[in-house]
CSV table of C-alpha atoms and ligand atoms in Angstrom, one decimal:
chain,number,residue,atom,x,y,z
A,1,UNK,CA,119.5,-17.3,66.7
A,2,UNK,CA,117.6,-20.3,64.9
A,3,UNK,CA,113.9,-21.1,66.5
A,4,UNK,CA,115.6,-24.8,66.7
A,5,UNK,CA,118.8,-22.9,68.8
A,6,UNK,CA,116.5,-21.0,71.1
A,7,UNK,CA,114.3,-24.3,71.8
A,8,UNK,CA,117.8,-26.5,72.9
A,9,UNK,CA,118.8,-23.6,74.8
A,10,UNK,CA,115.3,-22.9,76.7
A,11,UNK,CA,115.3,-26.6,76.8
A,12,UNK,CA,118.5,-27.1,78.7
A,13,UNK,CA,117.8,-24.1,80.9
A,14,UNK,CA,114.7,-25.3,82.5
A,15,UNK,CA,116.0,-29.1,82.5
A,16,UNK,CA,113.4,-30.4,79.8
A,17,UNK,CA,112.7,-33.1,77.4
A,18,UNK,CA,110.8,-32.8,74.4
A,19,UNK,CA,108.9,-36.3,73.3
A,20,UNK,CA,107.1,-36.4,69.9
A,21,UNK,CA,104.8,-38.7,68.4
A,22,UNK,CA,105.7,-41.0,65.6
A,23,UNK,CA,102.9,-38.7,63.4
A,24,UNK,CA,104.2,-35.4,64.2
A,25,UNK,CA,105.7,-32.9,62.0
A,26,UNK,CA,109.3,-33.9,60.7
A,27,UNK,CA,110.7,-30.7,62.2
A,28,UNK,CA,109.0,-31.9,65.7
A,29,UNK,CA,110.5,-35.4,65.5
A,30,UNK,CA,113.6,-34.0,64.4
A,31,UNK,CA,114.3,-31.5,67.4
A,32,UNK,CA,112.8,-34.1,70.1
A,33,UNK,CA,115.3,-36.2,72.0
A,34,UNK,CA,112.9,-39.2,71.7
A,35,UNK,CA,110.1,-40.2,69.2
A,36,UNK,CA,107.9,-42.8,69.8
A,37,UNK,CA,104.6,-44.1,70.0
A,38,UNK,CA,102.3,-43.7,73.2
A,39,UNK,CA,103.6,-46.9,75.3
A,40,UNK,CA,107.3,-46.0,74.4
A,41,UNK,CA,106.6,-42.4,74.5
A,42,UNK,CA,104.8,-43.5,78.4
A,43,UNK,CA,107.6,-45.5,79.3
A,44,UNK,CA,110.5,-42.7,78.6
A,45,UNK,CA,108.0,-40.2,80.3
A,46,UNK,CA,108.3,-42.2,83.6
A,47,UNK,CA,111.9,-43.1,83.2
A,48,UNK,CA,113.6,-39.4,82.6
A,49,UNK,CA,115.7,-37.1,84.8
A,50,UNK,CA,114.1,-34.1,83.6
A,51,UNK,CA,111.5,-31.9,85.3
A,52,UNK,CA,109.8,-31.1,82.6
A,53,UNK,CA,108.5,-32.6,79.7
A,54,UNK,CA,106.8,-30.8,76.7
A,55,UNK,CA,105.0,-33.7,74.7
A,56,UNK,CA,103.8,-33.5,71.0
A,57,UNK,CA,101.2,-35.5,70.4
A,58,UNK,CA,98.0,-35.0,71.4
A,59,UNK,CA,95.7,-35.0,74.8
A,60,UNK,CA,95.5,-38.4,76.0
A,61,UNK,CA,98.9,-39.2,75.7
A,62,UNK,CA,100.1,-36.1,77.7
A,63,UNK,CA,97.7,-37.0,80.5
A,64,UNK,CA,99.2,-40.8,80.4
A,65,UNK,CA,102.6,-39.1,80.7
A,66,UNK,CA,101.6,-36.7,83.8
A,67,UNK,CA,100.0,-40.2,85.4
A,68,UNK,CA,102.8,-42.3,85.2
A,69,UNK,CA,105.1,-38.9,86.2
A,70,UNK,CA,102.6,-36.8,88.7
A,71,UNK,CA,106.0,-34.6,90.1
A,72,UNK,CA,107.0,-33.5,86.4
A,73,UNK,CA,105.5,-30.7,84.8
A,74,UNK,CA,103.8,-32.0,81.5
A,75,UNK,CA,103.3,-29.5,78.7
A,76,UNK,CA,101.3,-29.7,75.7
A,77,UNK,CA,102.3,-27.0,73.3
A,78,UNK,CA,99.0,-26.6,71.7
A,79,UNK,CA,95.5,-27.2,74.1
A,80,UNK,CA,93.5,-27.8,71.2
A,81,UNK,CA,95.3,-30.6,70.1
A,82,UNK,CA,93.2,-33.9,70.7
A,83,UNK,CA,91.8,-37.2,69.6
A,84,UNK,CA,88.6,-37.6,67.9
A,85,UNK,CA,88.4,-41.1,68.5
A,86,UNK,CA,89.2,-40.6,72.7
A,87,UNK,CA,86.9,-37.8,72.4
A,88,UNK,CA,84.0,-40.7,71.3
A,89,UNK,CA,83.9,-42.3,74.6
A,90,UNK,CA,82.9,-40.8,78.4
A,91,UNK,CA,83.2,-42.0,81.4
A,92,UNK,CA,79.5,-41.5,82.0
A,93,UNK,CA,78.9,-43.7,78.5
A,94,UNK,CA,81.5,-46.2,79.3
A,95,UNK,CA,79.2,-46.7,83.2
A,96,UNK,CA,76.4,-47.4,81.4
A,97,UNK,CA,77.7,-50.3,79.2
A,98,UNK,CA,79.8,-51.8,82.3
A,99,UNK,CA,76.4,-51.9,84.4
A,100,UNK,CA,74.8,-53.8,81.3
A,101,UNK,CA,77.3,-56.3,81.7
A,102,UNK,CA,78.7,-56.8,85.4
A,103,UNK,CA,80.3,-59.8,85.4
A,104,UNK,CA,82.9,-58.2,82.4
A,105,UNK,CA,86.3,-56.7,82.9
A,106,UNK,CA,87.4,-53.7,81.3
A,107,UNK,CA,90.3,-53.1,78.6
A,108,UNK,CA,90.9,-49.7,77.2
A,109,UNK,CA,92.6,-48.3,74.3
A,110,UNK,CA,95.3,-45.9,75.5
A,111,UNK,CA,93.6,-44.0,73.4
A,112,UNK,CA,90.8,-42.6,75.9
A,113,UNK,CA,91.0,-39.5,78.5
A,114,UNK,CA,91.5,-39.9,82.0
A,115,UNK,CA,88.6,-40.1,83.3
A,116,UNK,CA,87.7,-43.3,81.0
A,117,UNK,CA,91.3,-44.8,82.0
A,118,UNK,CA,89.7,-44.5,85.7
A,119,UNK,CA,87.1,-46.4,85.2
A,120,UNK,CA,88.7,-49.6,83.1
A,121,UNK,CA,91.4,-52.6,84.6
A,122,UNK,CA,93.5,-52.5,82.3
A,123,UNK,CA,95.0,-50.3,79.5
A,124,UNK,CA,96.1,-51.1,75.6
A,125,UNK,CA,98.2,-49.8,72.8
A,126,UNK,CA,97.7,-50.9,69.5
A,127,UNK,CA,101.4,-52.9,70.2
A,128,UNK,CA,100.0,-55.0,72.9
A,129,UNK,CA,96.3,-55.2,72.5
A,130,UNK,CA,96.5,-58.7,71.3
A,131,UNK,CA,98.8,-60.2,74.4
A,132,UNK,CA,96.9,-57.9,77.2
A,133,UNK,CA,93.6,-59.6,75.6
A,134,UNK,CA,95.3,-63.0,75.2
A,135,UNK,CA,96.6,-62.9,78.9
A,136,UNK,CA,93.1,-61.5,80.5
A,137,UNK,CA,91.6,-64.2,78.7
A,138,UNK,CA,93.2,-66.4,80.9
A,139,UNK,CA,91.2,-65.7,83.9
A,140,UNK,CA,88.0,-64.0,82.2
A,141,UNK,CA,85.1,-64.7,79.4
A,142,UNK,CA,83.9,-61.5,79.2
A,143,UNK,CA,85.9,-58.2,78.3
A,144,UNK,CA,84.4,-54.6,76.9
A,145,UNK,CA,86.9,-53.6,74.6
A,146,UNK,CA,86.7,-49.5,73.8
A,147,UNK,CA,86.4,-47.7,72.4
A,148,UNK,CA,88.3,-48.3,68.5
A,149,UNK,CA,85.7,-51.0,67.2
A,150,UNK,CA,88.2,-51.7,64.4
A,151,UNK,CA,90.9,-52.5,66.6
A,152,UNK,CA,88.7,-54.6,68.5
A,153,UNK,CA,87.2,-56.8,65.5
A,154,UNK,CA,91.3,-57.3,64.7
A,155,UNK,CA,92.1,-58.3,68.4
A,156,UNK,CA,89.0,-60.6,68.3
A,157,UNK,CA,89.7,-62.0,64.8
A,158,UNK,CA,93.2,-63.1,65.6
A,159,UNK,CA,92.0,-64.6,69.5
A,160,UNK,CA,88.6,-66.3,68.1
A,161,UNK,CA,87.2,-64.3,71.0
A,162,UNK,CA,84.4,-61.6,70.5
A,163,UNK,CA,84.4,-58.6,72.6
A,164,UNK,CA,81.8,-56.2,74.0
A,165,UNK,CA,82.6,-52.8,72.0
A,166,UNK,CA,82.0,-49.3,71.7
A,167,UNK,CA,81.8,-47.8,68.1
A,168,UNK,CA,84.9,-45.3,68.4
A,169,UNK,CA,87.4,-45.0,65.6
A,170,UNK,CA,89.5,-43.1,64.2
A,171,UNK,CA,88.4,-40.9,61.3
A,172,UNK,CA,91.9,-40.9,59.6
A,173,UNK,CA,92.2,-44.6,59.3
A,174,UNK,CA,88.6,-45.1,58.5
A,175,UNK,CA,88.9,-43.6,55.7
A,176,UNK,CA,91.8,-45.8,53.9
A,177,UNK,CA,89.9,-47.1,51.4
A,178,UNK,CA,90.5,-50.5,49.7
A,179,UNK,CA,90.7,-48.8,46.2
A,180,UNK,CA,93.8,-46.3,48.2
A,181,UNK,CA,95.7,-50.3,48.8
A,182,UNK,CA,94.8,-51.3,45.3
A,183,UNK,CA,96.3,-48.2,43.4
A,184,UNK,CA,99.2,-48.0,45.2
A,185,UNK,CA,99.8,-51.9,44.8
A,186,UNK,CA,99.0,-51.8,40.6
A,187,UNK,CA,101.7,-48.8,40.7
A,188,UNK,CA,104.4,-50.5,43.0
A,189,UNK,CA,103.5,-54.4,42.5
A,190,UNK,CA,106.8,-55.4,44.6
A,191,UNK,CA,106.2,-53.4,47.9
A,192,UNK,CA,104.6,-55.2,50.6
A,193,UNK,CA,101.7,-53.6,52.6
A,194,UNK,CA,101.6,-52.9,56.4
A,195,UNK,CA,98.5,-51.5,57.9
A,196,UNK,CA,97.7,-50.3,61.6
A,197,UNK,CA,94.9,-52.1,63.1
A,198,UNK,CA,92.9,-48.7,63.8
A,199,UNK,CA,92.2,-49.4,59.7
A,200,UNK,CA,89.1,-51.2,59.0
A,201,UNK,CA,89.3,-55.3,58.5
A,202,UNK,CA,89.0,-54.9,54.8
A,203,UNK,CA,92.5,-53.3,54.7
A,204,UNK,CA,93.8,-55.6,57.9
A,205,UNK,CA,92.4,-58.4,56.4
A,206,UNK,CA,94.2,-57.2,52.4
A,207,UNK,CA,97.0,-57.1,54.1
A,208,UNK,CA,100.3,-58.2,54.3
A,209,UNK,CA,101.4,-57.3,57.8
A,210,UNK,CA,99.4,-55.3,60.5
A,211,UNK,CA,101.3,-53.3,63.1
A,212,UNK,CA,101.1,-50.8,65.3
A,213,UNK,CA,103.8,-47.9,64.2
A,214,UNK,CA,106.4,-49.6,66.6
A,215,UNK,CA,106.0,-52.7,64.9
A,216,UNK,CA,106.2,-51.1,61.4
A,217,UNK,CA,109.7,-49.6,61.9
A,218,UNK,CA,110.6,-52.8,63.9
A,219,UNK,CA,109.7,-55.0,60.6
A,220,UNK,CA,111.0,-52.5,58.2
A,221,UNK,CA,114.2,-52.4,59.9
A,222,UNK,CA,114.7,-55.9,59.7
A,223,UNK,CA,112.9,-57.0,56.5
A,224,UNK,CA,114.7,-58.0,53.3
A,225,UNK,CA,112.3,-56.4,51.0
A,226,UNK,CA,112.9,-53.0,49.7
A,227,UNK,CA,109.6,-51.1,48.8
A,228,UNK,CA,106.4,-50.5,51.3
A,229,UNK,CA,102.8,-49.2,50.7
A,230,UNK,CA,101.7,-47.5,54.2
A,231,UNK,CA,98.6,-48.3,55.6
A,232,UNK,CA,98.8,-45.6,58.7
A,233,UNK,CA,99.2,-41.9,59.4
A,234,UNK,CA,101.9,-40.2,57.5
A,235,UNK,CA,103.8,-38.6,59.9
A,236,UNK,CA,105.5,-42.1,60.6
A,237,UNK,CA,107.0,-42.0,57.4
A,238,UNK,CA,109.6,-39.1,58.6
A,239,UNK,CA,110.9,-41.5,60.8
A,240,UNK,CA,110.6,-44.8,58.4
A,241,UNK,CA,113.0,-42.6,56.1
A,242,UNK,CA,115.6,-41.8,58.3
A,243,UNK,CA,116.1,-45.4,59.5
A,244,UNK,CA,116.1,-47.1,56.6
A,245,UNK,CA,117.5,-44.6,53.4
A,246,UNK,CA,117.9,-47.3,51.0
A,247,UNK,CA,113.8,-48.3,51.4
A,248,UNK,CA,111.5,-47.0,49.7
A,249,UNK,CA,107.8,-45.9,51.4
A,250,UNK,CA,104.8,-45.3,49.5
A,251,UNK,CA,101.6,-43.6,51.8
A,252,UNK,CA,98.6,-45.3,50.9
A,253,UNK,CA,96.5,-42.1,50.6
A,254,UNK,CA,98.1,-38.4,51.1
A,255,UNK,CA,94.9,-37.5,53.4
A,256,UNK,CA,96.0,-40.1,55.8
A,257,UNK,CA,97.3,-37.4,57.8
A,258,UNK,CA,95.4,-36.2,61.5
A,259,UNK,CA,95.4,-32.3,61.8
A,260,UNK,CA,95.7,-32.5,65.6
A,261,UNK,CA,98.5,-34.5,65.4
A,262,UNK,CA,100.0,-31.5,62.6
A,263,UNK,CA,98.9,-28.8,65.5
A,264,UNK,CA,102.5,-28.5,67.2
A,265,UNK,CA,104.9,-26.5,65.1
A,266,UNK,CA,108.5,-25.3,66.2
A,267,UNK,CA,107.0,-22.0,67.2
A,268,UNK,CA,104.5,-23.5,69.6
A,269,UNK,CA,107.2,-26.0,71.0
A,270,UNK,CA,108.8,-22.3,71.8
A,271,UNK,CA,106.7,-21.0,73.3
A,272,UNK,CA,105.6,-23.7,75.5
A,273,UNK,CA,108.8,-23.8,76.7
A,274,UNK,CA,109.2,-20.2,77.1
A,275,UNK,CA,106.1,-19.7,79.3
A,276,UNK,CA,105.6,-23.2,80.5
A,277,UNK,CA,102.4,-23.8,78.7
A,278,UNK,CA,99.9,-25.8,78.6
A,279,UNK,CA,100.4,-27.6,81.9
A,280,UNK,CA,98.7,-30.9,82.2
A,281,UNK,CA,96.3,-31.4,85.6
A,282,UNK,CA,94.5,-34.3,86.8
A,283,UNK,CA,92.1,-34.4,89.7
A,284,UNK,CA,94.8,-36.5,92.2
A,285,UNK,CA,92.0,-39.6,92.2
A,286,UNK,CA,91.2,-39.7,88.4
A,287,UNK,CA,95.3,-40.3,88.3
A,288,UNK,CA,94.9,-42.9,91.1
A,289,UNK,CA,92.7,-45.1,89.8
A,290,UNK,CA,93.9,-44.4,85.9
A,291,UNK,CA,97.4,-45.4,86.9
A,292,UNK,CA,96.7,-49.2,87.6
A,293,UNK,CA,95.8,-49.8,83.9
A,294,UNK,CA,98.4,-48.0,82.6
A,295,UNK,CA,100.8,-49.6,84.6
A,296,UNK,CA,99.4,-53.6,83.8
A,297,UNK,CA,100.1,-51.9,80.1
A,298,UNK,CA,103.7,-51.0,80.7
A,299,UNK,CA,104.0,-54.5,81.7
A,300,UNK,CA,102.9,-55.9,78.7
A,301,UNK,CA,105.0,-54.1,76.1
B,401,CIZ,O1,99.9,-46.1,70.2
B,401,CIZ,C1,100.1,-45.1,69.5
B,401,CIZ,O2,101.0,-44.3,69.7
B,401,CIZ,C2,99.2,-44.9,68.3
B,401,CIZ,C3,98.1,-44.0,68.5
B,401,CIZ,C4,99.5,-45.5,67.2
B,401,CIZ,C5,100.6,-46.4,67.1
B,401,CIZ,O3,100.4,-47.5,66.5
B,401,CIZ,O4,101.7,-46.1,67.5
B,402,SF4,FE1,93.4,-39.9,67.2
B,402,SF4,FE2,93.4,-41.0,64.7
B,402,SF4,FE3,94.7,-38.7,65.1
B,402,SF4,FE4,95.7,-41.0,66.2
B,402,SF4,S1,95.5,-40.5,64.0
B,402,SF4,S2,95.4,-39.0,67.3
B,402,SF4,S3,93.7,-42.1,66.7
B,402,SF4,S4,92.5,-39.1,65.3
């Protein structure tokens, strides 16, 4: 039997669902019965039948689904597989810039563990960091935003508002480099470029749209023109190709690409389903108090 036979079998056998990331492996995104980014990936986590749910992505977002689904098994088929840019930020860090500054709320990146979620109000993806900012401006001056720093200085440049920040971010973005953007543009002059805001502003600010990897294959989808230069991770553009054959993408670097995301292979997705591995736990009141913020975020999408 194929590996991708023996996973839909296991799969129906122990009433699963397999959820993959937008940057995982084509194989992954190909077997799972829903690809996403982490608010979509969060919402279909909370909304399905199944007992359990074997996530491929990384840390953070398996924790967010076990949160918003504490009586479903969560799995993670590979423990090692994480985000340097959560794993910048701890709770006992983020305690000491709140005290400095009392009077300020706290937004988040859903980006961050746990037991950072815990200890913020409210809860951000890169899809709705600019209307959660926009709408807790409303009733507040002050807000720490962590801990990307480059999605922050985009938040802040399209509000006018400056934030109180953390210097997280994510190593595979950083390191777009302008002269990536420009090489790619003198070879395909036509194709528009669309960046992710975890870039830095010298790319956001180059160019021609800025999305989060929901928003690319929204505006891709829709768009009239036919040729893109891809300012993110390149797992997304798997998925870009399947929904739109007659477009054509161009990465704007090969090493965009984040080996934790690229941990999960077919074999591990196997054998997490097979011995029900690696089970996602969460002290009962880190999941209490993380849940509010990652709720106000689901309500924002
Ligand atoms: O929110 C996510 O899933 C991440 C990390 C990126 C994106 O834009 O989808
Ligand atoms: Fe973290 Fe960057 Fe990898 Fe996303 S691409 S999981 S932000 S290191």
């Amino acid at each position: 039997m194929k590996i991708t036979e023996k996973i839909n079998k296991l799969k129906k056998e122990k009433n699963a669902v397999i959820l993959a990331h937008n940057y995982q492996l084509p194989e992954i995104q190909d077997i799972a019965d829903f690809v996403g980014d982490s608010l979509g990936l969060s919402i279909e986590a909370a909304r399905t039948d199944a007992e359990v749910i074997v996530f491929c992505g990384v840390h953070f977002m398996a924790e967010t689904a076990k949160i918003l689904s504490p009586q479903k098994m969560v799995l993670l088929p590979d423990k090692n597989a994480g985000c340097p840019m959560a794993d910048m930020i701890d709770p006992e860090g983020l305690k000491a810039l709140q005290a400095k500054h009392p009077e300020a709320v706290t937004m988040c990146y859903v980006n961050t563990s746990a037991a950072v979620k815990a200890r913020c109000d409210y809860c951000c993806t890169s899809a709705n960091a600019v209307k959660m900012a926009q709408k807790i401006l409303l009733n507040h001056q002050e807000i720490i935003f962590v801990p990307d720093k480059y999605l922050s200085q985009y938040v802040s440049a399209q509000l006018e508002h400056d934030f109180i920040t953390w210097n997280g971010y994510c190593p595979i973005h950083a390191e777009i480099l302008p002269e990536n953007i420009m090489r790619e543009k003198s070879l395909h002059p036509d194709a528009k470029v669309i960046v992710h805001p975890e870039c830095k502003p010298i790319i956001t600010d180059f160019a021609d749209i800025v999305a989060s990897t929901e928003g690319m294959s929204k505006y891709i989808q829709n768009a009239t023109e036919r040729e893109f230069i891809i300012g993110t991770e390149i797992g997304i553009i798997h998925r870009l190709k399947k929904e739109n054959p007659d477009k054509i993408f161009y990465p704007a670097t090969q090493t965009a690409f984040c080996p934790n995301m690229k941990r999960i292979n077919l074999e591990k997705v196997l054998q997490s389903l097979e011995n029900l591995s690696y089970e996602i736990t969460l002290p009962p009141d880190i999941m209490e108090m993380a849940r509010l913020s990652i709720e106000r975020m689901l309500q924002t999408s």
